[in-house]
Amino acid sequence: MITNKKPRSSDTDSIYMKDDRTEMSEDDDRSPSPNSITHDSRPTRTYTTGSGPGTGPGSSSVPEYLAPCPDQVLENVLENVLLFLTSRKDRNAASLVCRSWYRVEALTRSDLFIGNCYAVSPKRATSRFTRIRSVTLKGRPRFADFNLMPPNWGAHLAPWVSAMALTYPWLEKVHLKRMSVTDDDLALLAESFSGFKELVLVCCDGFGTSGLAIVASRCRQLKVLDLIESEVSDDDVDWISYFPDTGTCLESLIFDCVECPIDFDALERLVANSPSLKKLRLNRHVSMGQLHRLMAQAPRLTHLGTGSFSPSEDVGQGEQGPDYVSAFAACKSIVCLSGFREIIPDYLPAINPVCANLTSLNFSYANVSAEHLKPIISNCHKLQIFWVLDSICDEGLQAVAATCKELRELRVFPFEAREDIEGPVSEVGLQAVSEGCRKLQSILYFCQRMTNAAVVAMSKNCPDLVVFRLCIMGRHRPDHVTGEPMDEGFGAIVMNCKKLTRLAVSGLLTDRAFAYIGKYGKIVRTLSVAFAGDSDMGLKYVLEGCPRLQKLEIRDSPFGDAALLSGLHHYYNMRFLWMSACNLSNQGCQQIAQALPRLVVEVIKHEDNLDMDENVDTLYMYRSLEGPRDDVPRFVSIL
Amino acid sequence: MATSVLGTDRADNYKETELCLGLPGAAVAKNEVETATKATGKRGFAETVDLKLHLQAKDGVMDLNENIKSITSNVKNHLPAVTIKDPAKPPAKAQVVGWPPVRSYRKNVMSQKNAGEEGDQKASTGGSSAAFVKVCMDGAPYLRKGMIDFMNERKLMDLLNSSEYVPSYEDKDGDWMLVGDVPWEMFVNSCKRLRIMKGSEAIGLAPRAMEKCKSRT
């Protein structure tokens, strides 16, 4: 049907409202529809004016039919087509074609992704994209997680939520990573978006159980409340009890990082009242007995975080506990298990009934040995994601390699994150995994010793690797068999793993390693470097050789101003560059700032070193449309 | 943070090539077990008392303060890195901030487990044995539960003396007293909850403190 598109103005908006509802998209409905329409099947958004089938009852528009000009026809067609574009990359490309495409793309985008909250202002984003349903915002740089950044650096949600409250009344989903979120922000969010459905907070802080309580009580359409590795302060508020008694639409409730105890009775009621609940990850204050009761209420769970996985203190030694094996047997849909925060290994066999179906298993807080692991893992044939502590030793990893042929992602965390200990996992485990798990795509491996040979083996055995992060915890450690730097190992990774986009290096590395990365790492987007390299050349190789590099984080490496300057051609293509404890001077950073006006160049000082001296402690720079931010704390200067 | 690293030095002694977040001119600590007193370890931004409603010991905060105070053994279970828990093990090598790159949350959880095992405690006791008190601040809408950092009297008093707010606390007898009027230890042992009130409201609290001191010491 050919329709005419009128320019939008406030007095004609009401006209659009009264038109035939079947042709209007969800956006223009003033009441949220009960069946949410997914993006894929979104109805067309057309504006109709005039008589004919397009005019609904009560229309006050003048019944006139204007022949649409070809441009407008094209725009309508374009709109209908662009609706189906979901990939951000494709949308960004489409928006560059011409003004018309830019406009239409902006109107049809429903998911807003902001990789750096300071790259664009809330006002600019909300002015351009007016029909957003879902917002993803990322704040602090990753190295802030390791205490390399003083607190109160920024990344406040407040200005964003204020702007969105005004412009996105139909906002449904907010996904935040490394942002500072206050209870007031959560309150505003809960009040402003009546159809709010999903809140996901990853590595966030600044809020407490009061804020959670407000969200629980006000967001009646809430389906997802996921708190992942966030810091939640204890305000002595029983937030779980604030969910409505009458029932919720909750599908996912993840709160394993919340350190405060919760009222179990309230939780049990909540679970009983949430028939759609599929994902439940409990915190460590939930005992096994309590877990058992919850599992009885929610047999259709697919993702379960088991809480402490140990009995509460008042269960005596000889007492007959509940039948945990049956509880797990009854939950036939479980594919993802985590938790085990204070695991008593004797109870581990209880999970046997679900092992055969597990695709994801997170033991990374469970201090289990190889002996405990083996009988369990030998049943996990479908496992794709496995997070574990190095307490399982090389032997445990061998067991994983023997069974988990479908493994895509492995993370081995250190039980003791120190540099000077023996360490239970080594190149032996890595080699075994490379031989057994050929489909591996992502690995994070903490160890105390490693060899080039094992890394080379992995590069050849696992050609699908996309993410390779090896952390040899002793700084500057060479190959412990040959005594050589780890250059060849990492070189092999970039050379042989043609799909590699993320790399984290460690151990003793010379400039040669970086030469390899620059030469072969053509699609590397994220690179993490620590205590590595010999000279400016190292960094130069990377900046000159890796055209896809987006995120570069470097600490304690001897790269100076000359190296920094060699990346001038590329910095506008990057999301950020972080360099701390390197050889940078104020002058060098100043040169960058002058050469690239659209780059925000932040020099972050240690709090007890606020005098301006020539050396730069930390450089954090990022492209931005806004220039220097206005919420700069005193320990940051923007050049 | 200039380093004199040349390829040839490396073979000799890794310590010389270690790069730390020290101030320029501050030599890399060779003999010190902990770098806590240097700029590296002492991330002073971890204040345990922050009148802007961060009045809590976030685990990470506690962690960092422990770094500073780990010389004294009156330390709770938190930090694996610098504290010397087992006298049979050699002293810990100087640790660098943020290395290995494990998030604070995970580090704290692990260190609790670590301590739990070494002390043969049941792991499920979880948290530390330090006291939690409810903290409320006039004018602020939210309560916080804060942990009293036993070692931080000076910091607390400095911070609060410089503002118009006055910290008062409710002790075991149910009396409201001014913080600072009784010796710190007595305060820590008897404090049940903390209220930070405006100076004008704190009149009349002082006299009771005197009596308590006399009756207890």
CSV table of N, CA and C in Angstrom, one decimal, chain A residues 502-549:
chain,number,residue,atom,x,y,z
A,502,ARG,N,40.9,-11.6,20.0
A,502,ARG,CA,41.3,-11.1,21.3
A,502,ARG,C,42.5,-11.8,21.8
A,503,LEU,N,43.4,-11.1,22.3
A,503,LEU,CA,44.7,-11.7,22.8
A,503,LEU,C,45.2,-11.0,24.0
A,504,ALA,N,45.6,-11.8,25.0
A,504,ALA,CA,46.2,-11.3,26.2
A,504,ALA,C,47.5,-12.0,26.4
A,505,VAL,N,48.6,-11.3,26.5
A,505,VAL,CA,49.9,-11.9,26.6
A,505,VAL,C,50.5,-11.8,27.9
A,506,SER,N,51.5,-12.6,28.2
A,506,SER,CA,52.2,-12.5,29.5
A,506,SER,C,53.5,-13.3,29.4
A,507,GLY,N,54.2,-13.3,30.5
A,507,GLY,CA,55.5,-14.0,30.5
A,507,GLY,C,56.6,-13.1,30.0
A,508,LEU,N,57.8,-13.6,29.8
A,508,LEU,CA,58.9,-12.8,29.3
A,508,LEU,C,58.7,-12.6,27.8
A,509,LEU,N,58.5,-11.4,27.4
A,509,LEU,CA,58.3,-11.1,26.0
A,509,LEU,C,59.2,-10.0,25.5
A,510,THR,N,59.8,-10.2,24.3
A,510,THR,CA,60.6,-9.2,23.7
A,510,THR,C,59.8,-8.5,22.7
A,511,ASP,N,60.4,-7.5,22.0
A,511,ASP,CA,59.8,-6.8,20.9
A,511,ASP,C,59.4,-7.8,19.8
A,512,ARG,N,60.1,-8.8,19.8
A,512,ARG,CA,59.8,-9.8,18.7
A,512,ARG,C,58.4,-10.3,18.7
A,513,ALA,N,57.9,-10.6,20.0
A,513,ALA,CA,56.5,-11.0,20.1
A,513,ALA,C,55.6,-10.0,19.4
A,514,PHE,N,55.8,-8.7,19.7
A,514,PHE,CA,55.0,-7.7,19.1
A,514,PHE,C,55.1,-7.6,17.6
A,515,ALA,N,56.3,-7.9,17.1
A,515,ALA,CA,56.5,-7.9,15.7
A,515,ALA,C,55.6,-9.0,15.1
A,516,TYR,N,55.5,-10.1,15.7
A,516,TYR,CA,54.6,-11.2,15.3
A,516,TYR,C,53.2,-10.7,15.3
A,517,ILE,N,52.8,-10.1,16.4
A,517,ILE,CA,51.4,-9.6,16.5
A,517,ILE,C,51.1,-8.6,15.4
A,518,GLY,N,52.0,-7.7,15.2
A,518,GLY,CA,51.8,-6.7,14.1
A,518,GLY,C,51.7,-7.4,12.7
A,519,LYS,N,52.5,-8.4,12.6
A,519,LYS,CA,52.6,-9.0,11.2
A,519,LYS,C,51.4,-9.9,10.9
A,520,TYR,N,51.0,-10.7,12.0
A,520,TYR,CA,49.9,-11.7,11.7
A,520,TYR,C,48.6,-11.4,12.3
A,521,GLY,N,48.6,-10.5,13.3
A,521,GLY,CA,47.3,-10.3,14.0
A,521,GLY,C,46.4,-9.3,13.3
A,522,LYS,N,46.0,-9.6,12.1
A,522,LYS,CA,45.4,-8.6,11.2
A,522,LYS,C,43.9,-8.4,11.7
A,523,ILE,N,43.3,-9.3,12.4
A,523,ILE,CA,42.0,-9.1,12.8
A,523,ILE,C,41.8,-8.9,14.3
A,524,VAL,N,43.0,-8.7,15.0
A,524,VAL,CA,42.9,-8.6,16.4
A,524,VAL,C,42.3,-7.3,16.8
A,525,ARG,N,41.3,-7.4,17.7
A,525,ARG,CA,40.5,-6.1,18.1
A,525,ARG,C,40.9,-5.7,19.5
A,526,THR,N,41.2,-6.7,20.3
A,526,THR,CA,41.5,-6.4,21.7
A,526,THR,C,42.8,-7.0,22.1
A,527,LEU,N,43.7,-6.2,22.6
A,527,LEU,CA,45.0,-6.7,23.0
A,527,LEU,C,45.4,-6.2,24.4
A,528,SER,N,45.8,-7.1,25.3
A,528,SER,CA,46.2,-6.8,26.7
A,528,SER,C,47.6,-7.1,26.9
A,529,VAL,N,48.4,-6.2,27.4
A,529,VAL,CA,49.8,-6.3,27.5
A,529,VAL,C,50.2,-5.9,28.9
A,530,ALA,N,51.1,-6.7,29.6
A,530,ALA,CA,51.5,-6.4,30.9
A,530,ALA,C,53.0,-6.8,31.1
A,531,PHE,N,53.8,-6.0,31.5
A,531,PHE,CA,55.2,-6.3,31.8
A,531,PHE,C,55.9,-7.0,30.6
A,532,ALA,N,55.8,-6.3,29.5
A,532,ALA,CA,56.3,-7.0,28.3
A,532,ALA,C,57.0,-6.0,27.4
A,533,GLY,N,57.8,-6.5,26.5
A,533,GLY,CA,58.5,-5.7,25.5
A,533,GLY,C,59.8,-5.1,26.0
A,534,ASP,N,60.6,-4.6,25.0
A,534,ASP,CA,61.9,-4.1,25.3
A,534,ASP,C,61.9,-2.6,25.0
A,535,SER,N,61.2,-2.1,24.0
A,535,SER,CA,61.4,-0.7,23.5
A,535,SER,C,60.2,-0.3,22.8
A,536,ASP,N,60.3,1.0,22.4
A,536,ASP,CA,59.2,1.6,21.6
A,536,ASP,C,58.8,0.7,20.4
A,537,MET,N,59.7,0.0,19.9
A,537,MET,CA,59.4,-0.8,18.7
A,537,MET,C,58.2,-1.7,18.9
A,538,GLY,N,58.2,-2.3,20.1
A,538,GLY,CA,57.1,-3.2,20.4
A,538,GLY,C,55.7,-2.6,20.1
A,539,LEU,N,55.5,-1.5,20.7
A,539,LEU,CA,54.2,-0.8,20.5
A,539,LEU,C,54.0,-0.4,19.1
A,540,LYS,N,55.1,0.1,18.5
A,540,LYS,CA,55.0,0.5,17.1
A,540,LYS,C,54.5,-0.6,16.2
A,541,TYR,N,55.1,-1.8,16.4
A,541,TYR,CA,54.7,-2.9,15.5
A,541,TYR,C,53.2,-3.1,15.6
A,542,VAL,N,52.7,-3.0,16.8
A,542,VAL,CA,51.3,-3.3,16.9
A,542,VAL,C,50.4,-2.2,16.3
A,543,LEU,N,50.8,-1.0,16.6
A,543,LEU,CA,50.0,0.2,16.1
A,543,LEU,C,50.0,0.3,14.6
A,544,GLU,N,51.2,-0.1,14.1
A,544,GLU,CA,51.3,0.0,12.6
A,544,GLU,C,50.8,-1.3,11.9
A,545,GLY,N,50.7,-2.4,12.6
A,545,GLY,CA,50.4,-3.6,11.9
A,545,GLY,C,49.0,-4.1,12.1
A,546,CYS,N,48.3,-3.6,13.1
A,546,CYS,CA,47.0,-4.2,13.4
A,546,CYS,C,45.9,-3.2,13.1
A,547,PRO,N,45.3,-3.3,11.9
A,547,PRO,CA,44.4,-2.3,11.4
A,547,PRO,C,43.0,-2.4,12.1
A,548,ARG,N,42.7,-3.6,12.7
A,548,ARG,CA,41.4,-3.7,13.4
A,548,ARG,C,41.5,-3.5,14.9
A,549,LEU,N,42.6,-3.0,15.3
A,549,LEU,CA,42.8,-2.9,16.8
A,549,LEU,C,41.8,-1.8,17.3
